[in-house]
mmCIF file of C-alpha atoms and ligand atoms in Angstrom:
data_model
loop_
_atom_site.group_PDB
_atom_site.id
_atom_site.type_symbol
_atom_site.label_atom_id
_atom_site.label_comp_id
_atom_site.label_asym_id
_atom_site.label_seq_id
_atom_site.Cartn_x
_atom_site.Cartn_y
_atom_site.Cartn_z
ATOM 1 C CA UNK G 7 0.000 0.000 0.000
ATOM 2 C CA UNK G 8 1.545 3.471 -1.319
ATOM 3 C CA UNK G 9 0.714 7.287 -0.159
ATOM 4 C CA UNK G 10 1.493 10.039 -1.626
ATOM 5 C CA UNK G 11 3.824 13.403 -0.342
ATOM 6 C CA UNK G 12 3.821 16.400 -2.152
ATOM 7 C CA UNK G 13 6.611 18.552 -1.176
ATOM 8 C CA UNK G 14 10.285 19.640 -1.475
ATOM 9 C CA UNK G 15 12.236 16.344 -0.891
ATOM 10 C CA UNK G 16 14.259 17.033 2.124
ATOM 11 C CA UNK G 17 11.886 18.737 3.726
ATOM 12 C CA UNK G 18 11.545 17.499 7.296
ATOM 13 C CA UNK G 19 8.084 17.019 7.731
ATOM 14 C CA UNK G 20 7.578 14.844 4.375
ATOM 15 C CA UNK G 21 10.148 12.321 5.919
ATOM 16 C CA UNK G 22 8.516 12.282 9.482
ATOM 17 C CA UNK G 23 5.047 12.007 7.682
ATOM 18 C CA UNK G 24 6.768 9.407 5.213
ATOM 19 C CA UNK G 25 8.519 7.371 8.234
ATOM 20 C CA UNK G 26 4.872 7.637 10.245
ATOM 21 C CA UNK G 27 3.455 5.952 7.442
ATOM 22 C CA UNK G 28 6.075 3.247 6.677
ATOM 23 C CA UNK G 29 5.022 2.394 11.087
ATOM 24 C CA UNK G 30 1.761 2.055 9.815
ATOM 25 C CA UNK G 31 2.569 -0.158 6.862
ATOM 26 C CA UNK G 32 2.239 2.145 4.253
ATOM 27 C CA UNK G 33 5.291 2.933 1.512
ATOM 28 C CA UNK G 34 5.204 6.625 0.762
ATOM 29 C CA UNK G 35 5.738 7.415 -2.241
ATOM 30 C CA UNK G 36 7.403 11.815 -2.644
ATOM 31 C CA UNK G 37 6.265 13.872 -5.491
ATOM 32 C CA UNK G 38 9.005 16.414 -5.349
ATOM 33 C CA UNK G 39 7.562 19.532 -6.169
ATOM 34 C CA UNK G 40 10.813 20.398 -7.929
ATOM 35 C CA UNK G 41 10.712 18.095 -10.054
ATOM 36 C CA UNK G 42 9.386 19.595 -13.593
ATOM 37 C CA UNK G 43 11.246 22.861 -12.770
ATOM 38 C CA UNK G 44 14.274 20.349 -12.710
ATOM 39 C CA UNK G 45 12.758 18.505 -16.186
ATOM 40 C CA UNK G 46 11.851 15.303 -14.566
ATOM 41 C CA UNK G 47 9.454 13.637 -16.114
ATOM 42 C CA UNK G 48 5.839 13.581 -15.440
ATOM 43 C CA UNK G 49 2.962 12.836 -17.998
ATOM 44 C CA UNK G 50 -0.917 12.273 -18.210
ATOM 45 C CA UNK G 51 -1.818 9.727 -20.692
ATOM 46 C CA UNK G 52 -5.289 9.644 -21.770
ATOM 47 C CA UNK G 53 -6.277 10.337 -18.376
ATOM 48 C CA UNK G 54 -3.768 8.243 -16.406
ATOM 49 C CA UNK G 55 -0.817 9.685 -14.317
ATOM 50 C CA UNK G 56 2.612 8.503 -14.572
ATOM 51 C CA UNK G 57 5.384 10.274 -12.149
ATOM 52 C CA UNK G 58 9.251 9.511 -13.454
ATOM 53 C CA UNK G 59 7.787 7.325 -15.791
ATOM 54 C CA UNK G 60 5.907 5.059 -13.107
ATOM 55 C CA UNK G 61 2.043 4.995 -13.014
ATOM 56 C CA UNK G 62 1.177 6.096 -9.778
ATOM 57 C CA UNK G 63 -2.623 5.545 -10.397
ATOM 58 C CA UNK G 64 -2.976 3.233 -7.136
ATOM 59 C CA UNK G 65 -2.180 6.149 -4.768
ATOM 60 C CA UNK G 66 -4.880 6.889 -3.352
ATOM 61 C CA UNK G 67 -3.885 8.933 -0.178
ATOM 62 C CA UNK G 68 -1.838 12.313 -0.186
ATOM 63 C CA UNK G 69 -0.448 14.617 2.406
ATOM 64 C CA UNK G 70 -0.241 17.839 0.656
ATOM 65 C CA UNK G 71 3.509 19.637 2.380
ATOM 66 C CA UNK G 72 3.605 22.096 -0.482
ATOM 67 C CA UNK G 73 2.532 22.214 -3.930
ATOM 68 C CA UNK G 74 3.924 24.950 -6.510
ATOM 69 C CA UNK G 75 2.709 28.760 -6.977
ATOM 70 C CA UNK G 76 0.923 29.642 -9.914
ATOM 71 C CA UNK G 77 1.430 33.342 -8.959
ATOM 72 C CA UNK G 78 5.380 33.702 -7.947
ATOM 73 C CA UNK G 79 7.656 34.361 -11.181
ATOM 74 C CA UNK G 80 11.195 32.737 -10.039
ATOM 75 C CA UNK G 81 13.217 35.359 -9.976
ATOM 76 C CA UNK G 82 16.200 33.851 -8.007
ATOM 77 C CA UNK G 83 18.911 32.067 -9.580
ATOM 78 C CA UNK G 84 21.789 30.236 -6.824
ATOM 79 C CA UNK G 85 20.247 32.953 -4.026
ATOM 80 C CA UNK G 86 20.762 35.972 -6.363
ATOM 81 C CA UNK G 87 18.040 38.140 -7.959
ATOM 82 C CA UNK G 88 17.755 37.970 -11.724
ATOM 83 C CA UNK G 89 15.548 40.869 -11.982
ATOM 84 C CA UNK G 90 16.743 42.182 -15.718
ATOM 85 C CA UNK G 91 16.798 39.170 -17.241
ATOM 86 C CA UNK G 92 13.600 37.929 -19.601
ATOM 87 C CA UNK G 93 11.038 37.404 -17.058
ATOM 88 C CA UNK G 94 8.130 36.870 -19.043
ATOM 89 C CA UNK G 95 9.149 33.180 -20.531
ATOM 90 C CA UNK G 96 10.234 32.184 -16.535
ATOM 91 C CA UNK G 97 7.107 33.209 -15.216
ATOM 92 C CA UNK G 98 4.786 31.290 -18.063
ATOM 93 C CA UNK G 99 6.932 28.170 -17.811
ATOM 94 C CA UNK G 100 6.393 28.614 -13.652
ATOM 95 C CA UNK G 101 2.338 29.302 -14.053
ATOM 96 C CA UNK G 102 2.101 26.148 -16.972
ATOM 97 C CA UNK G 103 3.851 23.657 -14.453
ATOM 98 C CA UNK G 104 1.451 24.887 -11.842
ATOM 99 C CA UNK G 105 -1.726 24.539 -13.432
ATOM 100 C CA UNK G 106 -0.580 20.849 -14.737
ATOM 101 C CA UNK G 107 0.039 19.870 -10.975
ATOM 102 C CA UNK G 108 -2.590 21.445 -9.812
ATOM 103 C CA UNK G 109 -4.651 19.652 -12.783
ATOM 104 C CA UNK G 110 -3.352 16.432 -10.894
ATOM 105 C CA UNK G 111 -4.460 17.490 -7.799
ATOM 106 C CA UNK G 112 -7.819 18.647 -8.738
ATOM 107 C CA UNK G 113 -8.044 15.593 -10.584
ATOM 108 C CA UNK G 114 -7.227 13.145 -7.508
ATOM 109 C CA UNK G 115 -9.969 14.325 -5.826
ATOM 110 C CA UNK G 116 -12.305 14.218 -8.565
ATOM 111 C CA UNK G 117 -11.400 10.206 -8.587
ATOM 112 C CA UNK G 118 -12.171 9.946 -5.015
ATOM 113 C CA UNK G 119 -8.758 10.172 -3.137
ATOM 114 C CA UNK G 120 -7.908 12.209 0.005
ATOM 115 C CA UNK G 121 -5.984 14.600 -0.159
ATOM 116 C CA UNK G 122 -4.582 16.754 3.245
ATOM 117 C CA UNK G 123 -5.111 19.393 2.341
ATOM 118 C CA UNK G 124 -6.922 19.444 -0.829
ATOM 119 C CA UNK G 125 -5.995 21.252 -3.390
ATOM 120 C CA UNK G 126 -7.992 24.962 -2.834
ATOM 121 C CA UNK G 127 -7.140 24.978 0.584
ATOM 122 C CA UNK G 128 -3.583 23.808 -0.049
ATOM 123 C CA UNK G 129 -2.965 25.901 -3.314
ATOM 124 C CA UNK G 130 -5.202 29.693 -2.961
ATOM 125 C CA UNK G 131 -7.631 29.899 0.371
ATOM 126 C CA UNK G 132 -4.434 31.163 2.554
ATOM 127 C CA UNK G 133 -6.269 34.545 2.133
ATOM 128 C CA UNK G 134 -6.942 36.131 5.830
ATOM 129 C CA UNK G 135 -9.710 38.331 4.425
ATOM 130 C CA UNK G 136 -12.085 35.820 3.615
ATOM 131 C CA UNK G 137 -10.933 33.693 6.708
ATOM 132 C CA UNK G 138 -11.903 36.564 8.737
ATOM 133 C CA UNK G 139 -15.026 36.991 6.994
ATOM 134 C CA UNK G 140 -15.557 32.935 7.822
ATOM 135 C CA UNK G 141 -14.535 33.118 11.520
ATOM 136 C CA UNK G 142 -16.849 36.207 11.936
ATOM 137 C CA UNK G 143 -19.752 34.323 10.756
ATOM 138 C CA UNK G 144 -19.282 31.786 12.986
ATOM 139 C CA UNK G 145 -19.368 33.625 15.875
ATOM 140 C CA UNK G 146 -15.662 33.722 16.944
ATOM 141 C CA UNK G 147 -14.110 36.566 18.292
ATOM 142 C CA UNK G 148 -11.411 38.525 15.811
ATOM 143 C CA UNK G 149 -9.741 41.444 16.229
ATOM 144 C CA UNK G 150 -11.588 45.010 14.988
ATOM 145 C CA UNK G 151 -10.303 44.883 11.103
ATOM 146 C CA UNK G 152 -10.383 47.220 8.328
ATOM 147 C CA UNK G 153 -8.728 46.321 5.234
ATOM 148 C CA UNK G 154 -7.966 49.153 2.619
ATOM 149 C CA UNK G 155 -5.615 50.735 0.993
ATOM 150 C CA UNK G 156 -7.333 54.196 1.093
ATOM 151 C CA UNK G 157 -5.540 56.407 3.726
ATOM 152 C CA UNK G 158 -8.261 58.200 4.890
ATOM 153 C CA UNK G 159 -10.268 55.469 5.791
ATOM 154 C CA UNK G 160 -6.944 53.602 7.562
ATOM 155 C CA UNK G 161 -6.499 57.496 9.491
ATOM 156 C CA UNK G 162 -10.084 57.193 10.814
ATOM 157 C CA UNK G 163 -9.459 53.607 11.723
ATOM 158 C CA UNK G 164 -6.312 54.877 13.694
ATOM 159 C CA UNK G 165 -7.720 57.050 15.544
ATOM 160 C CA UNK G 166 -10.655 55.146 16.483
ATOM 161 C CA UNK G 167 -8.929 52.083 17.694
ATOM 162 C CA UNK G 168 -5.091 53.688 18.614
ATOM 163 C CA UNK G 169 -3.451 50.516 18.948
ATOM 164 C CA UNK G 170 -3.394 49.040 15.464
ATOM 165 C CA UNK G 171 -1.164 46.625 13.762
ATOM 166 C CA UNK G 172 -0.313 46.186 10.232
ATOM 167 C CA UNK G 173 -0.064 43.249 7.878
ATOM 168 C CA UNK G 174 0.067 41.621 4.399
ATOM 169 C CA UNK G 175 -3.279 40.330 3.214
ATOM 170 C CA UNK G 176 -1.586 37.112 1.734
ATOM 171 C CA UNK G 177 1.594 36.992 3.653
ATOM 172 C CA UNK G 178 5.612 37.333 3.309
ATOM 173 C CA UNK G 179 5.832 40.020 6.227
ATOM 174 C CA UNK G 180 5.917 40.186 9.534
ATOM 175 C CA UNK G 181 3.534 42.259 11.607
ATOM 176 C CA UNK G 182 3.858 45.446 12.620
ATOM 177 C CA UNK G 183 2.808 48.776 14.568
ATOM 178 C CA UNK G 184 1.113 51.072 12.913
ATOM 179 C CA UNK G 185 3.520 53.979 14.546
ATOM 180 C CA UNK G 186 3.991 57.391 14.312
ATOM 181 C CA UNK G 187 6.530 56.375 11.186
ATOM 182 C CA UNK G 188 4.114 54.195 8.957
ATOM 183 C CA UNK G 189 1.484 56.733 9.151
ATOM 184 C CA UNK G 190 3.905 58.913 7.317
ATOM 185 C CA UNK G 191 4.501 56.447 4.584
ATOM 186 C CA UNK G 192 0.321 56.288 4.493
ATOM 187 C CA UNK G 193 0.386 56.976 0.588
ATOM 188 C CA UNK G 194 2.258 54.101 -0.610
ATOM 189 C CA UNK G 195 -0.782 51.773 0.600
ATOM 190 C CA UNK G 196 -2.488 52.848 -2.119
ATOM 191 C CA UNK G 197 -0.787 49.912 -4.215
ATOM 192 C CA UNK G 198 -2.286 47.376 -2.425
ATOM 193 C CA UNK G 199 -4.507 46.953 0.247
ATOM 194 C CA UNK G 200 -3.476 46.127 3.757
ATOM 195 C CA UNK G 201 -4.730 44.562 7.104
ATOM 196 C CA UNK G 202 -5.196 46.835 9.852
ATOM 197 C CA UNK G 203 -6.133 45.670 13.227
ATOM 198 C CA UNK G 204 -6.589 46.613 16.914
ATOM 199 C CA UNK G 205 -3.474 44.932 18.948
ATOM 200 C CA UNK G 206 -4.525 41.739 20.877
ATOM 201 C CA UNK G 207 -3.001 41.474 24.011
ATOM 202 C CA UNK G 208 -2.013 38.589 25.792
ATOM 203 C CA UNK G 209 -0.115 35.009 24.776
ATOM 204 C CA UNK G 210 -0.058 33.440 20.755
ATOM 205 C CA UNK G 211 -1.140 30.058 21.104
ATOM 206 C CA UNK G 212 -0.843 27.830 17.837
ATOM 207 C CA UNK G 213 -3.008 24.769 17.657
ATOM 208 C CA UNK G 214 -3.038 21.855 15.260
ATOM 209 C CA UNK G 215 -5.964 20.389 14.107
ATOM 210 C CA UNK G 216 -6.063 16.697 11.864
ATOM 211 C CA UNK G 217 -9.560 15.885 10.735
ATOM 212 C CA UNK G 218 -11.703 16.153 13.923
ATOM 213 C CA UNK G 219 -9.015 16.266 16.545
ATOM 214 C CA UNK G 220 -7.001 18.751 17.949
ATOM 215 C CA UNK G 221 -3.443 16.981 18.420
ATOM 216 C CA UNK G 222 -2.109 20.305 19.974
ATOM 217 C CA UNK G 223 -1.954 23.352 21.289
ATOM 218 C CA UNK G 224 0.728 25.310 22.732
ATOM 219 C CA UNK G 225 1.389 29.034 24.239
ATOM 220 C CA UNK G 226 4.992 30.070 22.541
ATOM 221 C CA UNK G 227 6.958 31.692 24.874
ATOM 222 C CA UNK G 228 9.759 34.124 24.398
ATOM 223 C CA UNK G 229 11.922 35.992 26.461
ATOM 224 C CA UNK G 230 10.732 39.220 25.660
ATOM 225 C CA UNK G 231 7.319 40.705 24.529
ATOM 226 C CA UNK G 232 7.121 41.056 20.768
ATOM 227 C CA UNK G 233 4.394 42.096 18.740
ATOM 228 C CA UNK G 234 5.068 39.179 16.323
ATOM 229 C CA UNK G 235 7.304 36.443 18.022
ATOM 230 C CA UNK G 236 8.724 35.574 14.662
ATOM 231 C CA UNK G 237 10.889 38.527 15.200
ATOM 232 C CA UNK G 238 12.269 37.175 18.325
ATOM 233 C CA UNK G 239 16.069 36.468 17.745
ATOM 234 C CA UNK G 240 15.385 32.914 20.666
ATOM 235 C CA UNK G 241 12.592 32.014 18.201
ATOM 236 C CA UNK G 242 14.710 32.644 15.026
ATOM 237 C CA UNK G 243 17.305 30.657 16.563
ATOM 238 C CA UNK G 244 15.188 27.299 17.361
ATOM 239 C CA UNK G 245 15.092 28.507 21.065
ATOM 240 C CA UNK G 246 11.615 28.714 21.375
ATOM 241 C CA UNK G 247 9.799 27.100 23.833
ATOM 242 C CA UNK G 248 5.993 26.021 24.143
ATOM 243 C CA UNK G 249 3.661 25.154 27.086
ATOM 244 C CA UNK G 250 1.048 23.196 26.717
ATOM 245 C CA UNK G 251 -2.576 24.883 26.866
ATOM 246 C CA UNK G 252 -6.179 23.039 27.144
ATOM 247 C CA UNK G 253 -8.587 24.763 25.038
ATOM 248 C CA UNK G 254 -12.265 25.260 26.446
ATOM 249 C CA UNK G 255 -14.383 23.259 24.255
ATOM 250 C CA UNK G 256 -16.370 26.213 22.550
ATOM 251 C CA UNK G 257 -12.607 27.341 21.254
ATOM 252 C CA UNK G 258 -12.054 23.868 20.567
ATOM 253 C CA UNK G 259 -15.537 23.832 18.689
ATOM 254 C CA UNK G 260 -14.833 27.026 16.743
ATOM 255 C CA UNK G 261 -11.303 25.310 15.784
ATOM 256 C CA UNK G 262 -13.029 22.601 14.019
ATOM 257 C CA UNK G 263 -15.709 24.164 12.521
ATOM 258 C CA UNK G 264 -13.701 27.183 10.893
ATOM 259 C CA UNK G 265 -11.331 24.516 9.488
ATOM 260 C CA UNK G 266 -14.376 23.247 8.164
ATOM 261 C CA UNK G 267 -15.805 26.387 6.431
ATOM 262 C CA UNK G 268 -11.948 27.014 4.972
ATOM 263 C CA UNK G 269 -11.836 23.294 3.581
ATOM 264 C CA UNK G 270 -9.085 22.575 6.135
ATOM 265 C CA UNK G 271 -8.060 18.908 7.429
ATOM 266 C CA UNK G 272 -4.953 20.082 8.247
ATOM 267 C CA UNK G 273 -4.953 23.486 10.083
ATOM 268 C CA UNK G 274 -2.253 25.163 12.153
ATOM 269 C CA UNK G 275 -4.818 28.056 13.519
ATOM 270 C CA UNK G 276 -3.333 31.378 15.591
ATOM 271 C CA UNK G 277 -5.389 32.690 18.483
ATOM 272 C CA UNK G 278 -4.318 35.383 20.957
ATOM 273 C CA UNK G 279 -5.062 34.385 24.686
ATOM 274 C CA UNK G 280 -5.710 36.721 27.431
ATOM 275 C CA UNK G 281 -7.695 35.756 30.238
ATOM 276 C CA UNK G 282 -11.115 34.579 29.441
ATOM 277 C CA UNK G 283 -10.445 35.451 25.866
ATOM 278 C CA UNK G 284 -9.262 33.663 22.620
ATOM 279 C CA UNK G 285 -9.157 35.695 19.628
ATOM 280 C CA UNK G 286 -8.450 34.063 16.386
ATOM 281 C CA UNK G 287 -5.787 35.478 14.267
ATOM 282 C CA UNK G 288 -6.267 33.076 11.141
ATOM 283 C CA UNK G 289 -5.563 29.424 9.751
ATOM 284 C CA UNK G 290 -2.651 27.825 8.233
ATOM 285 C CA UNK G 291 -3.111 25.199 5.709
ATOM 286 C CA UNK G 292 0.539 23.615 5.164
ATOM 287 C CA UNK G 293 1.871 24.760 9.055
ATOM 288 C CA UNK G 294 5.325 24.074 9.940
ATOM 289 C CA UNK G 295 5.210 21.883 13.039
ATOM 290 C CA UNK G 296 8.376 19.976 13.789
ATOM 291 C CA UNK G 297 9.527 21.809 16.320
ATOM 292 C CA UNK G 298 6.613 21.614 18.573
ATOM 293 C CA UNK G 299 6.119 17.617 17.749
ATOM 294 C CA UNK G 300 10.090 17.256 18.887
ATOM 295 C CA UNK G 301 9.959 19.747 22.024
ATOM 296 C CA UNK G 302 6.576 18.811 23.612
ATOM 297 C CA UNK G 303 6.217 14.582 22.162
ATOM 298 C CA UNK G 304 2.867 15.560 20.158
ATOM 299 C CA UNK G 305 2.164 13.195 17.769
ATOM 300 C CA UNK G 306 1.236 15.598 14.799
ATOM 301 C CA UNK G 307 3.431 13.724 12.165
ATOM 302 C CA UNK G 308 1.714 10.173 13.024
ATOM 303 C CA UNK G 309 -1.882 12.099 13.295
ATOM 304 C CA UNK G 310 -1.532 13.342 9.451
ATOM 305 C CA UNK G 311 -0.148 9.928 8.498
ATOM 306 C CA UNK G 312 -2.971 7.845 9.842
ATOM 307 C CA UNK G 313 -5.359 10.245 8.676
ATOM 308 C CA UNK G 314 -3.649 9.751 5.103
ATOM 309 C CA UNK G 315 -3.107 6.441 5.580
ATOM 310 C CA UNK G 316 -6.699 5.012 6.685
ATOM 311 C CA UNK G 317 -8.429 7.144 4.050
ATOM 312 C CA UNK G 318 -6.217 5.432 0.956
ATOM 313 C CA UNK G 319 -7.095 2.265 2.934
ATOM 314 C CA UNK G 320 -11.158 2.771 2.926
HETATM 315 P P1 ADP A 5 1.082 35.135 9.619
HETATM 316 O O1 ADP A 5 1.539 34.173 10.681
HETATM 317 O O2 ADP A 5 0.439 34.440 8.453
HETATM 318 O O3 ADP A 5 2.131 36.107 9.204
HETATM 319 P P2 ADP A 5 -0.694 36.152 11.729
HETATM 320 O O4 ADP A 5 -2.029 36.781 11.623
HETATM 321 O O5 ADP A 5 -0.615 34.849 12.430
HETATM 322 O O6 ADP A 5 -0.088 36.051 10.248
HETATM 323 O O7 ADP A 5 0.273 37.204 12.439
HETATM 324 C C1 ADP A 5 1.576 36.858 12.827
HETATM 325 C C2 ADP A 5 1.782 37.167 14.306
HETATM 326 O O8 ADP A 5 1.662 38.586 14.520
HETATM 327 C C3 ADP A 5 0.746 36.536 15.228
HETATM 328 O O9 ADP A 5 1.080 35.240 15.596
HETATM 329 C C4 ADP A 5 0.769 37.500 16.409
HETATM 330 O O10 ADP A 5 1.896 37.260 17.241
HETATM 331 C C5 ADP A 5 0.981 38.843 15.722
HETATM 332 N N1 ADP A 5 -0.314 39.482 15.417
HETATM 333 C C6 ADP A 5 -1.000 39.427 14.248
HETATM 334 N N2 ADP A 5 -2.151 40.109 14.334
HETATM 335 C C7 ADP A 5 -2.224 40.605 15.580
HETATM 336 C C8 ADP A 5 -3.166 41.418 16.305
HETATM 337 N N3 ADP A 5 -4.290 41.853 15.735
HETATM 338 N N4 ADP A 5 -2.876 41.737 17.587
HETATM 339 C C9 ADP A 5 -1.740 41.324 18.173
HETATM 340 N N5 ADP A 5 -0.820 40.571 17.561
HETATM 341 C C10 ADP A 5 -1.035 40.208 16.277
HETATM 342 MG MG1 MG A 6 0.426 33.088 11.906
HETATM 343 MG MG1 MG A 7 0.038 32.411 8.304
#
């Protein structure tokens, strides 16, 4: 019995999730997402998949790590940027080997096989706004958000709520305050809109959901208050360290169901936690987990693999 990994092959995570599977008796079988951009070979005949010239029809299982961008010209060549060079034929060779794997993907689940995550969730519904939108619907509590890129309408925000944050509506930033500085440099959100939000106080907890169950959650703790521990030079540094939270089971409820609404089996979901209070920040579909799974002995490596594994089974 084979799964399937799609991912970058030395990530970590595909070989715990691969190893977690071989415990459970199941060969797992990496589709490196490199591999076209390398010229591998990969083909579709009349409907049937082959993968480095093997058919791989009888995989019917697939943990989703990563899965390539239809949107991000490579502009990088060994770590440097190749911004003057012909872009155009780069970027429509990067969006054609996209939409063919995500054409496999789509088709997968078309025939019936699981796929964690599938491939919307996995591939485009990253996007906070609409996240918010589904986490206000449900009744959770998020932060007071305005999303714009019209200045006077992010002023009145400001000096409504005072303590607002900043961030990317897709990602690639880290958050920040929006200070006496940014305000000055107001006019460049024109571009593009941004997040604005009031500042949550109080601890980031990250939990992981598989399926139904929540296989942890954890406060991170670092030395020193930050407004987005990524920044923090012990977290950078693999110093971080968790402690182990239990959720009341209305959070835990609102956990499962937003994954739900997003199309999420796999979710890494952000909450701020002060007091009596969990706010939800927003939901990660391909989360990085390794570190808590090593530090704190959850089992969120074997959780996606029997999930994986027990659906290509039924
Ligand atoms: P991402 O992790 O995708 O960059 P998040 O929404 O999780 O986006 O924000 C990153 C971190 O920034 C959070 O974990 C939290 O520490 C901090 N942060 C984000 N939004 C807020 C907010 N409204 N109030 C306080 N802290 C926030
Ligand atoms: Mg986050
Ligand atoms: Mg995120």
């Amino acid at each position: 019995m084979r799964i399937g990994i799609f991912g970058e092959a030395e990530d970590p995570q595909c070989l715990a999730v691969a190893r977690e599977a071989a415990a459970l008796g199941a060969e797992a079988l990496l589709f490196d997402s490199g591999a076209l951009a390398a010229g591998r070979p990969l083909s579709l005949l009349d409907g049937r998949m082959f993968y480095l010239g093997e058919p791989v029809d009888d995989v019917k299982g697939f943990y989703l790590r990563s899965v390539p961008s239809p949107y991000v010209p490579a502009m990088e060549r060994d770590d440097t940027l190749v911004l003057y060079e012909d872009w155009f034929t780069t970027f429509a060779q990067t969006r054609e080997r996209a939409a063919y794997v995500l054409s496999w993907l789509l088709q997968l689940e078309h025939q019936g096989a699981t796929l964690v995550n599938g491939p919307h969730a996995a591939s485009m519904l990253q996007y906070k706004p609409f996240q918010l939108h589904v986490l206000r619907s449900l009744g959770t509590r998020v932060p007071r958000t305005l999303i714009s890129n019209d200045p006077a309408a992010i002023r009145a925000f400001h000096a409504e709520v005072k303590d607002v944050i900043y961030k990317p509506v897709l990602g690639g930033a880290l958050t920040r305050p929006l200070d006496t500085e940014a305000l000055e440099r107001l006019g460049t959100v024109t571009a593009s809109p941004v997040i604005f939000q009031e500042r949550v106080p109080g601890e980031d907890l990250r939990v992981m959901l598989v399926g139904e169950d929540i296989v942890s959650c954890v406060a991170i703790e670092t030395p020193a208050p930050h407004l987005d521990f990524r920044s923090d030079p012990a977290y950078r540094s693999g110093q971080a360290t968790y402690r182990e939270v239990v959720l009341p089971e209305p959070v835990r409820r609102f956990c499962r169901e937003a994954a739900r609404a997003c199309g999420l089996t796999l979710a890494g979901i952000d909450l701020k936690h002060h007091g009596d209070q969990f706010v939800f920040l927003e939901l990660n579909s391909s989360p990085i987990y390794l570190d808590v799974e090593q530090k704190q002995g959850h089992a969120i490596s074997r959780a996606i693999a029997r999930r994986v594994v027990e659906a290509a089974r039924s």
